Coordinates of N, CA, C and O in Angstrom, one line a residue:
X1 N 0.8 -1.2 0.0 CA 0.0 0.0 0.0 C 0.9 1.2 0.0 O 1.8 1.4 0.8
X2 N 0.6 2.2 -0.9 CA 1.4 3.4 -1.0 C 1.2 4.3 0.2 O 0.1 4.4 0.8
X3 N 2.3 5.1 0.5 CA 2.2 6.1 1.5 C 1.7 7.4 0.8 O 2.1 7.7 -0.3
X4 N 0.8 8.1 1.4 CA 0.2 9.3 0.8 C 0.9 10.6 1.2 O 1.2 10.8 2.4
X5 N 1.2 11.4 0.2 CA 1.9 12.6 0.4 C 1.1 13.7 -0.3 O 0.8 13.6 -1.4
X6 N 0.9 14.8 0.5 CA 0.2 16.0 -0.1 C 1.2 17.1 -0.1 O 1.8 17.5 0.9
X7 N 1.4 17.6 -1.3 CA 2.4 18.7 -1.6 C 1.7 20.0 -1.9 O 0.9 20.0 -2.8
X8 N 1.9 21.1 -1.1 CA 1.3 22.4 -1.3 C 2.3 23.3 -2.0 O 3.4 23.5 -1.6
X9 N 1.8 23.8 -3.1 CA 2.6 24.7 -4.0 C 3.0 26.0 -3.4 O 2.5 26.5 -2.4
X10 N 4.0 26.6 -4.1 CA 4.4 28.0 -3.7 C 3.4 29.0 -4.3 O 2.6 28.6 -5.1
X11 N 3.6 30.2 -4.0 CA 2.7 31.3 -4.4 C 3.1 31.9 -5.7 O 4.1 31.5 -6.4
X12 N 2.4 33.0 -6.1 CA 2.7 33.7 -7.3 C 1.9 33.2 -8.5 O 1.3 32.1 -8.4
X13 N 2.0 34.0 -9.5 CA 1.2 33.7 -10.7 C 1.6 32.3 -11.3 O 0.7 31.6 -11.9
X14 N 2.8 32.0 -11.3 CA 3.3 30.7 -11.9 C 3.8 29.7 -10.8 O 4.5 28.8 -11.1
X15 N 3.3 29.9 -9.5 CA 3.8 29.1 -8.4 C 3.5 27.6 -8.7 O 4.4 26.7 -8.5
X16 N 2.3 27.3 -9.1 CA 2.0 25.8 -9.3 C 2.8 25.3 -10.4 O 3.4 24.2 -10.3
X17 N 2.9 25.9 -11.5 CA 3.7 25.5 -12.7 C 5.2 25.3 -12.3 O 5.9 24.3 -12.6
X18 N 5.7 26.3 -11.6 CA 7.2 26.3 -11.2 C 7.5 25.1 -10.3 O 8.6 24.5 -10.3
X19 N 6.5 24.7 -9.4 CA 6.8 23.6 -8.5 C 6.5 22.2 -9.0 O 6.8 21.2 -8.4
X20 N 6.0 22.1 -10.3 CA 5.8 20.8 -10.8 C 7.1 20.0 -11.0 O 7.1 18.8 -10.8
X21 N 8.2 20.7 -11.2 CA 9.5 20.1 -11.3 C 9.9 19.6 -10.0 O 10.5 18.5 -9.9
X22 N 9.7 20.3 -8.9 CA 10.0 19.9 -7.5 C 9.2 18.6 -7.2 O 9.8 17.6 -6.7
X23 N 7.9 18.6 -7.5 CA 7.1 17.5 -7.2 C 7.5 16.2 -8.1 O 7.6 15.1 -7.5
X24 N 7.9 16.5 -9.3 CA 8.3 15.3 -10.2 C 9.6 14.8 -9.6 O 9.8 13.5 -9.6
X25 N 10.5 15.6 -9.1 CA 11.8 15.2 -8.5 C 11.5 14.3 -7.3 O 12.0 13.2 -7.1
X26 N 10.6 14.8 -6.5 CA 10.2 14.1 -5.2 C 9.6 12.7 -5.6 O 10.0 11.7 -5.0
X27 N 8.7 12.7 -6.5 CA 8.0 11.4 -6.9 C 9.1 10.4 -7.4 O 9.0 9.2 -7.1
X28 N 10.0 10.9 -8.2 CA 11.0 10.0 -8.8 C 11.9 9.5 -7.7 O 12.3 8.3 -7.6
X29 N 12.3 10.3 -6.7 CA 13.2 9.9 -5.6 C 12.5 9.0 -4.7 O 13.1 8.0 -4.1
X30 N 11.2 9.2 -4.5 CA 10.5 8.3 -3.5 C 10.0 7.0 -4.1 O 9.8 6.0 -3.4
X31 N 9.8 7.0 -5.4 CA 9.4 5.8 -6.1 C 7.9 5.4 -5.9 O 7.1 6.3 -5.4
X32 N 7.5 4.3 -6.3 CA 6.1 3.8 -6.3 C 5.5 3.6 -4.9 O 4.3 3.3 -4.8
X33 N 6.4 3.6 -3.9 CA 5.9 3.4 -2.5 C 5.1 4.6 -2.0 O 4.4 4.5 -1.0
X34 N 5.2 5.7 -2.8 CA 4.5 6.9 -2.4 C 3.6 7.4 -3.5 O 3.9 7.4 -4.6
X35 N 2.5 7.9 -3.0 CA 1.5 8.5 -3.9 C 1.5 10.0 -3.6 O 1.0 10.4 -2.6
X36 N 2.0 10.8 -4.6 CA 2.2 12.2 -4.4 C 1.0 12.9 -5.0 O 0.7 12.8 -6.2
X37 N 0.2 13.6 -4.1 CA -1.0 14.4 -4.6 C -0.5 15.9 -4.6 O 0.0 16.4 -3.6
X38 N -0.7 16.5 -5.8 CA -0.2 17.9 -6.0 C -1.4 18.7 -6.5 O -1.5 18.9 -7.8
X39 N -2.3 19.1 -5.7 CA -3.5 19.9 -6.2 C -3.1 21.3 -6.4 O -2.2 21.9 -5.8
X40 N -3.7 21.9 -7.4 CA -3.5 23.3 -7.7 C -4.4 24.2 -6.8 O -5.6 24.0 -6.9
X41 N -3.8 25.0 -6.0 CA -4.7 25.9 -5.2 C -4.9 27.2 -5.9 O -4.1 27.7 -6.7
X42 N -6.1 27.7 -5.7 CA -6.5 29.0 -6.4 C -6.4 30.1 -5.3 O -6.6 29.9 -4.2
X43 N -6.1 31.3 -5.8 CA -5.9 32.4 -4.9 C -7.2 33.3 -5.0 O -7.6 33.7 -6.1
X44 N -7.7 33.7 -3.8 CA -8.7 34.6 -3.6 C -8.1 35.9 -3.1 O -7.8 36.0 -1.9
X45 N -7.8 36.9 -3.9 CA -7.1 38.1 -3.5 C -7.8 38.9 -2.4 O -7.2 39.7 -1.7
X46 N -9.1 38.7 -2.3 CA -9.8 39.5 -1.3 C -9.7 38.8 0.1 O -10.1 39.5 1.1
X47 N -9.3 37.6 0.2 CA -9.1 36.9 1.5 C -7.7 37.2 2.1 O -6.7 37.2 1.3
X48 N -7.6 37.4 3.4 CA -6.3 37.7 4.0 C -5.3 36.6 3.8 O -4.1 36.8 3.9
X49 N -5.8 35.4 3.7 CA -4.9 34.2 3.5 C -5.0 33.7 2.1 O -4.6 32.5 1.8
X50 N -5.5 34.5 1.2 CA -5.7 34.1 -0.2 C -6.7 32.9 -0.4 O -6.8 32.3 -1.5
X51 N -7.4 32.5 0.7 CA -8.3 31.4 0.6 C -7.6 30.0 0.7 O -8.2 29.0 0.6
X52 N -6.3 30.1 1.0 CA -5.5 28.8 1.0 C -5.7 28.0 2.2 O -5.7 26.8 2.2
X53 N -6.0 28.6 3.4 CA -6.2 27.8 4.6 C -7.4 26.8 4.4 O -7.2 25.7 4.8
X54 N -8.5 27.3 3.9 CA -9.6 26.5 3.7 C -9.3 25.3 2.7 O -9.7 24.2 2.9
X55 N -8.6 25.7 1.6 CA -8.3 24.7 0.6 C -7.3 23.6 1.2 O -7.5 22.4 0.9
X56 N -6.3 24.1 2.0 CA -5.4 23.1 2.6 C -6.1 22.2 3.5 O -5.9 20.9 3.5
X57 N -7.0 22.7 4.3 CA -7.8 21.8 5.2 C -8.6 20.8 4.5 O -8.7 19.6 4.9
X58 N -9.2 21.2 3.4 CA -10.0 20.3 2.6 C -9.2 19.2 2.0 O -9.5 18.0 2.0
X59 N -8.0 19.6 1.5 CA -7.1 18.6 0.8 C -6.6 17.6 1.9 O -6.4 16.4 1.6
X60 N -6.3 18.1 3.1 CA -5.8 17.2 4.1 C -6.9 16.2 4.5 O -6.7 15.0 4.6
X61 N -8.1 16.7 4.6 CA -9.2 15.8 5.0 C -9.6 14.8 3.9 O -10.1 13.7 4.2
X62 N -9.3 15.1 2.7 CA -9.6 14.2 1.5 C -8.5 13.2 1.4 O -8.8 12.2 0.6
X63 N -7.4 13.3 2.0 CA -6.3 12.3 1.9 C -6.8 11.0 2.4 O -7.3 10.9 3.5
X64 N -6.5 9.9 1.7 CA -6.9 8.6 2.2 C -5.9 8.1 3.3 O -4.7 8.1 3.0
X65 N -6.3 7.9 4.4 CA -5.5 7.3 5.5 C -4.5 8.3 6.0 O -4.7 9.5 6.0
X66 N -3.4 7.8 6.5 CA -2.3 8.6 7.1 C -1.7 9.4 5.9 O -1.7 9.0 4.8
X67 N -1.1 10.6 6.3 CA -0.6 11.5 5.2 C 0.7 12.1 5.7 O 0.9 12.4 6.9
X68 N 1.6 12.3 4.7 CA 2.8 13.1 4.9 C 2.5 14.5 4.2 O 1.9 14.5 3.1
X69 N 2.9 15.6 4.8 CA 2.6 16.9 4.3 C 3.9 17.6 3.9 O 4.9 17.5 4.6
X70 N 3.9 18.3 2.8 CA 5.0 19.0 2.3 C 4.5 20.3 1.7 O 3.4 20.3 1.1
X71 N 5.4 21.3 1.7 CA 5.0 22.6 1.1 C 6.2 23.4 0.7 O 7.3 23.2 1.3
X72 N 6.1 24.2 -0.3 CA 7.2 25.1 -0.8 C 6.8 26.5 -0.6 O 5.7 26.9 -1.0
X73 N 7.7 27.3 -0.1 CA 7.6 28.8 0.0 C 6.2 29.2 0.7 O 6.0 28.8 1.8
X74 N 5.4 30.0 0.0 CA 4.1 30.4 0.5 C 3.3 29.2 1.0 O 2.7 29.2 2.1
X75 N 3.3 28.1 0.2 CA 2.6 26.9 0.6 C 3.1 26.3 1.8 O 2.3 25.8 2.7
X76 N 4.4 26.3 2.1 CA 4.9 25.8 3.3 C 4.5 26.6 4.5 O 4.1 26.1 5.5
X77 N 4.5 28.0 4.4 CA 4.1 28.8 5.5 C 2.6 28.7 5.8 O 2.2 28.7 6.9
X78 N 1.8 28.5 4.7 CA 0.4 28.4 4.9 C 0.0 27.0 5.5 O -0.9 26.9 6.3
X79 N 0.8 26.0 5.2 CA 0.6 24.7 5.7 C 0.9 24.7 7.3 O 0.1 24.2 8.1
X80 N 2.0 25.4 7.6 CA 2.3 25.6 9.0 C 1.3 26.4 9.8 O 0.9 26.0 10.9
X81 N 0.8 27.4 9.1 CA -0.3 28.2 9.7 C -1.6 27.4 9.9 O -2.2 27.4 11.0
X82 N -1.9 26.6 8.9 CA -3.1 25.7 9.1 C -3.0 24.8 10.2 O -3.8 24.7 11.1
X83 N -1.8 24.1 10.3 CA -1.6 23.1 11.4 C -1.6 23.7 12.8 O -1.9 23.1 13.8
X84 N -1.2 25.0 12.9 CA -1.1 25.7 14.2 C -2.4 26.3 14.6 O -2.6 26.7 15.8
X85 N -3.4 26.3 13.7 CA -4.7 27.0 14.0 C -5.9 26.1 13.9 O -7.0 26.6 14.2
X86 N -5.7 24.9 13.4 CA -6.9 24.1 13.2 C -6.6 22.6 13.6 O -5.5 22.1 13.5
X87 N -7.7 22.0 14.2 CA -7.5 20.6 14.6 C -7.5 19.7 13.3 O -8.1 20.0 12.3
X88 N -6.7 18.7 13.4 CA -6.6 17.8 12.2 C -7.0 16.4 12.7 O -6.4 15.9 13.7
X89 N -7.9 15.8 12.0 CA -8.3 14.4 12.4 C -7.5 13.3 11.7 O -7.6 12.2 12.1
X90 N -6.7 13.6 10.7 CA -5.8 12.6 10.1 C -4.6 12.4 10.9 O -4.1 13.3 11.6
X91 N -4.0 11.2 10.7 CA -2.7 11.0 11.3 C -1.7 11.5 10.3 O -1.6 11.1 9.1
X92 N -0.9 12.5 10.8 CA 0.2 13.1 10.0 C 1.5 12.5 10.4 O 1.9 12.5 11.5
X93 N 2.2 11.9 9.4 CA 3.4 11.1 9.6 C 4.6 12.1 9.7 O 5.6 11.7 10.3
X94 N 4.6 13.2 9.0 CA 5.7 14.2 9.0 C 5.3 15.4 8.2 O 4.4 15.3 7.3
X95 N 6.0 16.5 8.5 CA 5.7 17.8 7.8 C 7.1 18.3 7.3 O 8.0 18.4 8.1
X96 N 7.1 18.6 6.0 CA 8.4 18.9 5.3 C 8.2 20.3 4.6 O 7.4 20.4 3.7
X97 N 8.9 21.3 5.1 CA 8.7 22.7 4.7 C 10.0 23.2 4.0 O 11.0 23.2 4.6
X98 N 9.8 23.7 2.8 CA 10.9 24.1 1.9 C 10.9 25.6 1.6 O 9.9 26.1 1.2
X99 N 12.0 26.3 1.9 CA 12.1 27.7 1.6 C 11.0 28.5 2.2 O 10.3 29.2 1.5
X100 N 10.7 28.3 3.5 CA 9.5 28.8 4.1 C 9.7 30.3 4.6 O 10.6 30.5 5.4
X101 N 8.9 31.2 4.1 CA 9.0 32.6 4.6 C 8.4 32.7 6.0 O 7.5 32.0 6.3
X102 N 9.1 33.5 6.8 CA 8.6 33.8 8.1 C 8.0 35.2 8.1 O 8.7 36.2 8.0
X103 N 6.7 35.3 8.1 CA 6.0 36.6 7.9 C 6.0 37.4 9.2 O 5.6 36.9 10.2
X104 N 6.5 38.6 9.1 CA 6.5 39.5 10.2 C 6.3 40.9 9.7 O 6.4 41.2 8.5
X105 N 6.0 41.8 10.5 CA 5.7 43.2 10.1 C 4.3 43.6 10.3 O 3.5 42.7 10.7
X106 N 3.9 44.8 10.1 CA 2.6 45.3 10.4 C 1.8 45.6 9.2 O 0.7 46.2 9.3
X107 N 2.2 45.3 8.0 CA 1.5 45.6 6.8 C 0.2 44.8 6.8 O 0.2 43.6 7.2
X108 N -0.9 45.4 6.4 CA -2.2 44.8 6.4 C -2.2 43.5 5.6 O -2.8 42.5 6.0
X109 N -1.5 43.5 4.5 CA -1.5 42.3 3.6 C -0.9 41.1 4.2 O -1.1 39.9 3.8
X110 N -0.1 41.3 5.3 CA 0.6 40.1 5.9 C -0.3 39.5 7.1 O 0.1 38.4 7.6
X111 N -1.3 40.2 7.5 CA -2.1 39.8 8.6 C -2.6 38.3 8.5 O -2.5 37.6 9.5
X112 N -3.1 37.9 7.4 CA -3.6 36.6 7.2 C -2.5 35.5 7.0 O -2.8 34.3 6.8
X113 N -1.2 35.9 6.9 CA -0.1 35.0 6.6 C 0.7 34.7 7.9 O 1.3 33.7 8.0
X114 N 0.7 35.6 8.8 CA 1.5 35.5 10.0 C 1.1 34.4 10.9 O -0.1 34.2 11.1
X115 N 2.0 33.8 11.6 CA 1.8 32.8 12.6 C 1.4 33.5 13.9 O 1.9 34.6 14.2
X116 N 0.6 32.8 14.7 CA 0.3 33.3 16.0 C 1.5 33.1 16.9 O 2.4 32.3 16.7
X117 N 1.5 33.9 18.0 CA 2.6 33.8 19.0 C 2.6 32.4 19.6 O 1.5 31.8 19.6
X118 N 3.7 31.9 20.1 CA 3.8 30.6 20.7 C 3.4 29.5 19.8 O 2.7 28.6 20.1
X119 N 3.8 29.6 18.5 CA 3.4 28.7 17.5 C 3.8 27.2 17.9 O 3.1 26.3 17.6
X120 N 4.9 27.1 18.5 CA 5.4 25.7 18.9 C 4.4 25.0 19.8 O 4.1 23.8 19.7
X121 N 3.7 25.8 20.6 CA 2.7 25.2 21.6 C 1.4 24.9 20.8 O 0.6 24.2 21.4
X122 N 1.2 25.5 19.7 CA -0.1 25.3 19.0 C -0.1 24.2 17.9 O -1.1 23.8 17.4
X123 N 1.1 23.7 17.6 CA 1.2 22.6 16.6 C 0.8 21.3 17.2 O 1.0 21.1 18.4
X124 N 0.3 20.4 16.4 CA 0.0 19.0 16.9 C 1.3 18.4 17.5 O 2.4 18.5 16.9
X125 N 1.1 17.7 18.5 CA 2.3 17.0 19.2 C 2.6 15.7 18.5 O 1.8 15.0 18.0
X126 N 3.9 15.3 18.6 CA 4.3 14.0 18.1 C 4.5 13.9 16.6 O 4.7 12.8 16.1
X127 N 4.5 15.0 15.9 CA 4.7 15.0 14.5 C 6.1 15.6 14.2 O 6.4 16.7 14.7
X128 N 6.9 14.9 13.5 CA 8.2 15.5 13.1 C 8.1 16.6 12.0 O 7.4 16.4 11.1
X129 N 8.7 17.7 12.3 CA 8.7 18.8 11.4 C 10.1 19.0 10.9 O 11.1 19.0 11.6
X130 N 10.3 19.2 9.5 CA 11.6 19.4 8.9 C 11.5 20.7 8.1 O 10.5 20.9 7.4
X131 N 12.6 21.5 8.2 CA 12.7 22.7 7.4 C 14.0 22.6 6.5 O 15.0 22.1 7.0
X132 N 13.9 23.1 5.3 CA 15.0 23.1 4.3 C 15.1 24.5 3.7 O 14.1 25.1 3.3
X133 N 16.3 25.0 3.7 CA 16.5 26.3 3.1 C 17.9 26.4 2.6 O 18.9 26.0 3.3
X134 N 18.1 27.0 1.4 CA 19.4 27.2 0.8 C 19.9 28.5 1.1 O 19.2 29.5 1.1
X135 N 21.2 28.6 1.4 CA 21.9 29.9 1.7 C 21.8 30.9 0.6 O 21.8 32.1 0.8
X136 N 21.7 30.4 -0.7 CA 21.6 31.3 -1.8 C 20.2 31.5 -2.4 O 20.0 31.9 -3.5
X137 N 19.2 31.3 -1.5 CA 17.8 31.6 -1.9 C 17.7 33.1 -2.1 O 17.9 33.9 -1.2
X138 N 17.3 33.5 -3.3 CA 17.1 34.9 -3.6 C 15.7 35.4 -3.5 O 15.4 36.6 -3.8
X139 N 14.8 34.6 -3.1 CA 13.4 35.0 -2.9 C 13.0 35.1 -1.4 O 12.3 36.0 -1.0
X140 N 13.4 34.1 -0.7 CA 13.1 34.1 0.8 C 14.5 34.1 1.5 O 15.2 33.1 1.3
X141 N 14.8 35.1 2.2 CA 16.1 35.3 2.8 C 16.4 34.0 3.7 O 15.5 33.5 4.4
X142 N 17.7 33.6 3.6 CA 18.1 32.5 4.4 C 17.9 32.8 5.9 O 17.7 31.9 6.7
X143 N 17.9 34.0 6.3 CA 17.7 34.4 7.7 C 16.4 34.0 8.3 O 16.2 33.8 9.5
X144 N 15.4 33.7 7.4 CA 14.1 33.2 7.9 C 14.2 31.9 8.6 O 13.4 31.6 9.5
X145 N 15.2 31.0 8.1 CA 15.4 29.7 8.8 C 15.7 29.9 10.2 O 15.2 29.2 11.1
X146 N 16.5 30.9 10.6 CA 16.9 31.1 12.0 C 15.7 31.6 12.8 O 15.6 31.2 14.0
X147 N 14.8 32.3 12.2 CA 13.6 32.7 12.9 C 12.7 31.5 13.3 O 12.2 31.4 14.3
X148 N 12.7 30.5 12.3 CA 12.0 29.3 12.6 C 12.7 28.4 13.7 O 12.1 27.8 14.6
X149 N 14.0 28.5 13.6 CA 14.8 27.7 14.7 C 14.5 28.3 16.0 O 14.4 27.5 17.0
X150 N 14.3 29.6 16.2 CA 14.0 30.2 17.4 C 12.6 29.9 17.9 O 12.4 29.7 19.1
X151 N 11.7 29.8 17.0 CA 10.3 29.6 17.3 C 9.9 28.1 17.4 O 8.8 27.8 18.0
X152 N 10.6 27.3 16.7 CA 10.2 25.8 16.7 C 11.4 25.0 17.0 O 11.9 24.2 16.1
X153 N 12.0 25.1 18.2 CA 13.2 24.3 18.5 C 13.1 22.8 18.4 O 14.1 22.1 18.3
X154 N 11.9 22.3 18.4 CA 11.7 20.8 18.3 C 11.8 20.3 16.9 O 11.9 19.1 16.7
X155 N 11.9 21.2 15.9 CA 11.9 20.8 14.5 C 13.4 20.4 14.1 O 14.3 20.8 14.8
X156 N 13.5 19.8 13.0 CA 14.8 19.5 12.4 C 15.0 20.5 11.2 O 14.1 20.7 10.4
X157 N 16.2 21.0 11.2 CA 16.6 22.1 10.2 C 17.7 21.6 9.3 O 18.7 21.1 9.8
X158 N 17.5 21.7 8.0 CA 18.6 21.4 7.0 C 19.0 22.6 6.3 O 18.2 23.2 5.5
X159 N 20.2 23.1 6.6 CA 20.8 24.2 5.9 C 21.5 23.7 4.7 O 22.5 23.0 4.8
X160 N 21.1 24.2 3.5 CA 21.8 23.7 2.3 C 22.6 24.9 1.7 O 22.2 26.0 1.7
X161 N 23.8 24.5 1.2 CA 24.7 25.6 0.7 C 24.2 26.3 -0.5 O 24.3 27.5 -0.6
X162 N 23.7 25.5 -1.4 CA 23.2 26.1 -2.7 C 22.0 25.3 -3.2 O 21.8 24.2 -2.8
X163 N 21.4 26.0 -4.2 CA 20.2 25.4 -4.8 C 19.1 26.4 -5.0 O 18.1 26.1 -5.7
X164 N 19.3 27.6 -4.5 CA 18.4 28.7 -4.7 C 17.0 28.4 -4.1 O 16.8 27.5 -3.2
X165 N 16.0 29.1 -4.5 CA 14.7 29.0 -4.0 C 14.0 27.7 -4.3 O 13.2 27.2 -3.6
X166 N 14.4 27.1 -5.4 CA 13.8 25.8 -5.9 C 14.7 24.6 -5.6 O 14.4 23.5 -6.0
X167 N 15.7 24.8 -4.8 CA 16.7 23.7 -4.4 C 17.2 23.0 -5.7 O 17.3 21.8 -5.7
X168 N 17.4 23.7 -6.7 CA 17.9 23.2 -8.0 C 16.9 22.1 -8.5 O 17.3 21.2 -9.2
X169 N 15.7 22.2 -8.1 CA 14.6 21.2 -8.5 C 15.0 19.8 -8.2 O 14.6 18.8 -8.9
X170 N 15.8 19.6 -7.1 CA 16.3 18.2 -6.7 C 16.1 18.1 -5.2 O 16.8 18.8 -4.4
X171 N 15.1 17.4 -4.8 CA 14.7 17.3 -3.4 C 15.3 16.0 -2.7 O 14.6 15.3 -2.0
X172 N 16.5 15.7 -3.0 CA 17.2 14.5 -2.4 C 17.2 14.5 -0.9 O 16.8 13.5 -0.3
X173 N 17.5 15.7 -0.3 CA 17.5 15.7 1.2 C 16.1 15.5 1.8 O 15.9 14.8 2.8
X174 N 15.1 16.1 1.1 CA 13.7 15.9 1.5 C 13.3 14.5 1.4 O 12.7 13.9 2.4
X175 N 13.6 13.9 0.3 CA 13.2 12.5 0.1 C 13.8 11.6 1.1 O 13.2 10.6 1.6
X176 N 15.1 11.8 1.3 CA 15.8 11.0 2.3 C 15.2 11.0 3.7 O 15.0 10.0 4.4
X177 N 14.8 12.2 4.1 CA 14.1 12.4 5.4 C 12.7 11.7 5.4 O 12.3 11.1 6.4
X178 N 12.0 11.9 4.3 CA 10.7 11.2 4.2 C 10.8 9.7 4.3 O 10.0 9.1 5.1
X179 N 11.8 9.1 3.7 CA 12.0 7.7 3.7 C 12.4 7.2 5.1 O 12.2 6.1 5.4
X180 N 13.0 8.1 5.9 CA 13.5 7.7 7.2 C 12.4 7.6 8.3 O 12.6 7.1 9.4
X181 N 11.2 8.1 7.9 CA 10.0 8.0 8.9 C 9.6 6.6 9.1 O 9.6 5.8 8.3

C-alpha cells in the first residue's frame, strides 16, 4: 500500500507550474511506494490568507489514510499556519517545509499570513517537522530559517549551501528524510 503525500505549491502567478518540477523530483526519488498528490490551489485576492487555509484543510481531510505533508515557499508557510490554528483528524506522519517565509511586520496584507505567537505550543504534538533552506535563496532570505529555529526548536533544520529558492529542483535531502520516517 502506497504512502500518501500531499504537496502544497508555492505562491505567485506561476507558483503551481514552477513547483511541478519539484514534485516530479520528489516522486522520482520516492518511487512507487509513495502516492504524491499535488493539487493546484487558487488564490482569492480578497481573503487575507488568499483562501489557502480552507483549501489546505479540505485537501488534508480528503487524503486517504495517514498522510505526509510538504510545502514550498508560501505553501509551506500556509501549511504551518493551518496546522497551528486548526484541529486535524488525520494521522500526519511528518511535515516537510521548503524555503519557508517567516511573515512579520505590520502591513495589512501580511495579517492573514503571520503565525500566532507561541506557534510551537499550537502545533500538533508527536509529528516530526523538517525545514529546508538554501543559503543562496534569492526569494526568501536565508535568515528566515533562523527565525523558525528560534520559534520551533523541536523541528529538524537542514541548511543547504546552494540550490536557490527551488533547491535546484532536486529534493534529495527531503526524500531521504521522508523515507526515514
